[in-house]
């Protein structure tokens, strides 16, 4: 089993997650697996990468998955890329790792 902890970096105000996004997917899913090569959690959203719709869907999906307010989730980098770094404020790396492991298939 891969070590998904490599996709997480703890900051003083939360944890940054590296994600690899598939926009325009058939179904929304987070986490949808782990990309060992990119050291990123896979995220699938049905919204297309047009006018920020996919980014909004990513934030909503992560918030819904972990029962967090959407305001605590921000895209730190990669707004126009399929590879993103997302800050989840107010959650420690170990806590987020536990949540991810309990949701990953």
mmCIF file of C-alpha atoms in Angstrom:
data_model
loop_
_atom_site.group_PDB
_atom_site.id
_atom_site.type_symbol
_atom_site.label_atom_id
_atom_site.label_comp_id
_atom_site.label_asym_id
_atom_site.label_seq_id
_atom_site.Cartn_x
_atom_site.Cartn_y
_atom_site.Cartn_z
ATOM 1 C CA UNK A 1 0.000 0.000 0.000
ATOM 2 C CA UNK A 2 1.415 3.408 -0.935
ATOM 3 C CA UNK A 3 2.280 5.976 1.698
ATOM 4 C CA UNK A 4 -0.233 8.752 0.995
ATOM 5 C CA UNK A 5 1.404 10.859 3.704
ATOM 6 C CA UNK A 6 3.829 11.996 0.990
ATOM 7 C CA UNK A 7 0.950 14.034 -0.503
ATOM 8 C CA UNK A 8 0.512 16.035 2.716
ATOM 9 C CA UNK A 9 2.540 18.919 4.132
ATOM 10 C CA UNK A 10 1.659 20.411 7.501
ATOM 11 C CA UNK A 11 1.679 24.196 7.730
ATOM 12 C CA UNK A 12 1.090 26.296 10.833
ATOM 13 C CA UNK A 13 -2.524 27.036 9.844
ATOM 14 C CA UNK A 14 -3.472 23.628 8.417
ATOM 15 C CA UNK A 15 -2.347 20.980 5.957
ATOM 16 C CA UNK A 16 -1.613 21.269 2.256
ATOM 17 C CA UNK A 17 -2.738 18.338 0.120
ATOM 18 C CA UNK A 18 -1.322 17.649 -3.330
ATOM 19 C CA UNK A 19 -4.138 16.500 -5.582
ATOM 20 C CA UNK A 20 -4.315 15.243 -9.156
ATOM 21 C CA UNK A 21 -7.668 16.294 -10.641
ATOM 22 C CA UNK A 22 -9.767 14.765 -13.387
ATOM 23 C CA UNK A 23 -12.347 17.343 -14.448
ATOM 24 C CA UNK A 24 -15.387 16.258 -16.451
ATOM 25 C CA UNK A 25 -15.439 12.822 -14.813
ATOM 26 C CA UNK A 26 -18.539 10.629 -14.803
ATOM 27 C CA UNK A 27 -18.824 10.783 -11.019
ATOM 28 C CA UNK A 28 -17.374 12.879 -8.213
ATOM 29 C CA UNK A 29 -15.018 11.137 -5.843
ATOM 30 C CA UNK A 30 -12.411 12.241 -3.319
ATOM 31 C CA UNK A 31 -10.176 10.537 -2.495
ATOM 32 C CA UNK A 32 -10.292 8.439 -5.668
ATOM 33 C CA UNK A 33 -6.905 6.815 -5.127
ATOM 34 C CA UNK A 34 -3.278 7.819 -5.011
ATOM 35 C CA UNK A 35 -0.896 8.721 -7.819
ATOM 36 C CA UNK A 36 2.441 7.395 -6.549
ATOM 37 C CA UNK A 37 4.417 9.024 -9.363
ATOM 38 C CA UNK A 38 3.083 12.509 -8.623
ATOM 39 C CA UNK A 39 2.682 11.872 -4.881
ATOM 40 C CA UNK A 40 -0.869 13.204 -5.085
ATOM 41 C CA UNK A 41 -4.347 12.197 -3.989
ATOM 42 C CA UNK A 42 -6.641 11.643 -6.983
ATOM 43 C CA UNK A 43 -9.784 13.767 -7.175
ATOM 44 C CA UNK A 44 -12.575 13.403 -9.744
ATOM 45 C CA UNK A 45 -15.202 16.084 -10.359
ATOM 46 C CA UNK A 46 -17.988 16.186 -12.937
ATOM 47 C CA UNK A 47 -17.583 19.922 -13.538
ATOM 48 C CA UNK A 48 -15.443 20.941 -16.489
ATOM 49 C CA UNK A 49 -12.372 23.134 -16.138
ATOM 50 C CA UNK A 50 -14.129 26.202 -17.500
ATOM 51 C CA UNK A 51 -14.391 29.535 -15.663
ATOM 52 C CA UNK A 52 -13.295 28.014 -12.351
ATOM 53 C CA UNK A 53 -16.191 25.549 -12.168
ATOM 54 C CA UNK A 54 -13.936 22.557 -11.513
ATOM 55 C CA UNK A 55 -12.065 24.423 -8.763
ATOM 56 C CA UNK A 56 -15.344 25.287 -7.028
ATOM 57 C CA UNK A 57 -16.433 21.656 -7.346
ATOM 58 C CA UNK A 58 -13.144 20.451 -5.824
ATOM 59 C CA UNK A 59 -13.570 22.709 -2.802
ATOM 60 C CA UNK A 60 -17.188 21.636 -2.338
ATOM 61 C CA UNK A 61 -16.327 17.939 -2.704
ATOM 62 C CA UNK A 62 -13.474 18.036 -0.187
ATOM 63 C CA UNK A 63 -15.614 20.025 2.258
ATOM 64 C CA UNK A 64 -18.482 17.557 1.889
ATOM 65 C CA UNK A 65 -16.229 14.494 2.168
ATOM 66 C CA UNK A 66 -14.714 15.621 5.461
ATOM 67 C CA UNK A 67 -17.744 17.542 6.764
ATOM 68 C CA UNK A 68 -15.804 20.824 6.842
ATOM 69 C CA UNK A 69 -16.875 24.353 5.946
ATOM 70 C CA UNK A 70 -15.938 25.225 2.353
ATOM 71 C CA UNK A 71 -14.372 28.450 3.660
ATOM 72 C CA UNK A 72 -11.616 26.378 5.313
ATOM 73 C CA UNK A 73 -10.447 25.011 1.951
ATOM 74 C CA UNK A 74 -8.435 27.052 -0.554
ATOM 75 C CA UNK A 75 -6.484 26.223 -3.682
ATOM 76 C CA UNK A 76 -2.955 27.455 -2.971
ATOM 77 C CA UNK A 77 -1.483 26.691 -6.382
ATOM 78 C CA UNK A 78 -2.426 25.066 -9.670
ATOM 79 C CA UNK A 79 -5.714 26.903 -10.264
ATOM 80 C CA UNK A 80 -5.375 26.319 -14.025
ATOM 81 C CA UNK A 81 -3.652 22.926 -13.794
ATOM 82 C CA UNK A 82 -4.772 19.377 -13.077
ATOM 83 C CA UNK A 83 -2.130 19.271 -10.338
ATOM 84 C CA UNK A 84 -3.113 21.394 -7.372
ATOM 85 C CA UNK A 85 -2.035 22.143 -3.838
ATOM 86 C CA UNK A 86 -5.042 22.621 -1.587
ATOM 87 C CA UNK A 87 -4.875 24.060 1.923
ATOM 88 C CA UNK A 88 -7.269 22.596 4.455
ATOM 89 C CA UNK A 89 -7.148 25.068 7.329
ATOM 90 C CA UNK A 90 -7.421 24.027 10.944
ATOM 91 C CA UNK A 91 -6.546 20.356 10.516
ATOM 92 C CA UNK A 92 -3.248 18.703 11.402
ATOM 93 C CA UNK A 93 -1.455 16.379 8.992
ATOM 94 C CA UNK A 94 -2.000 13.256 11.119
ATOM 95 C CA UNK A 95 -5.718 14.000 11.499
ATOM 96 C CA UNK A 96 -6.097 14.533 7.762
ATOM 97 C CA UNK A 97 -4.120 11.368 7.051
ATOM 98 C CA UNK A 98 -6.527 9.417 9.252
ATOM 99 C CA UNK A 99 -9.529 10.919 7.430
ATOM 100 C CA UNK A 100 -8.056 10.150 4.019
ATOM 101 C CA UNK A 101 -7.228 6.561 4.952
ATOM 102 C CA UNK A 102 -10.766 6.028 6.202
ATOM 103 C CA UNK A 103 -12.207 7.246 2.877
ATOM 104 C CA UNK A 104 -9.726 5.864 0.339
ATOM 105 C CA UNK A 105 -10.865 2.832 -1.577
#
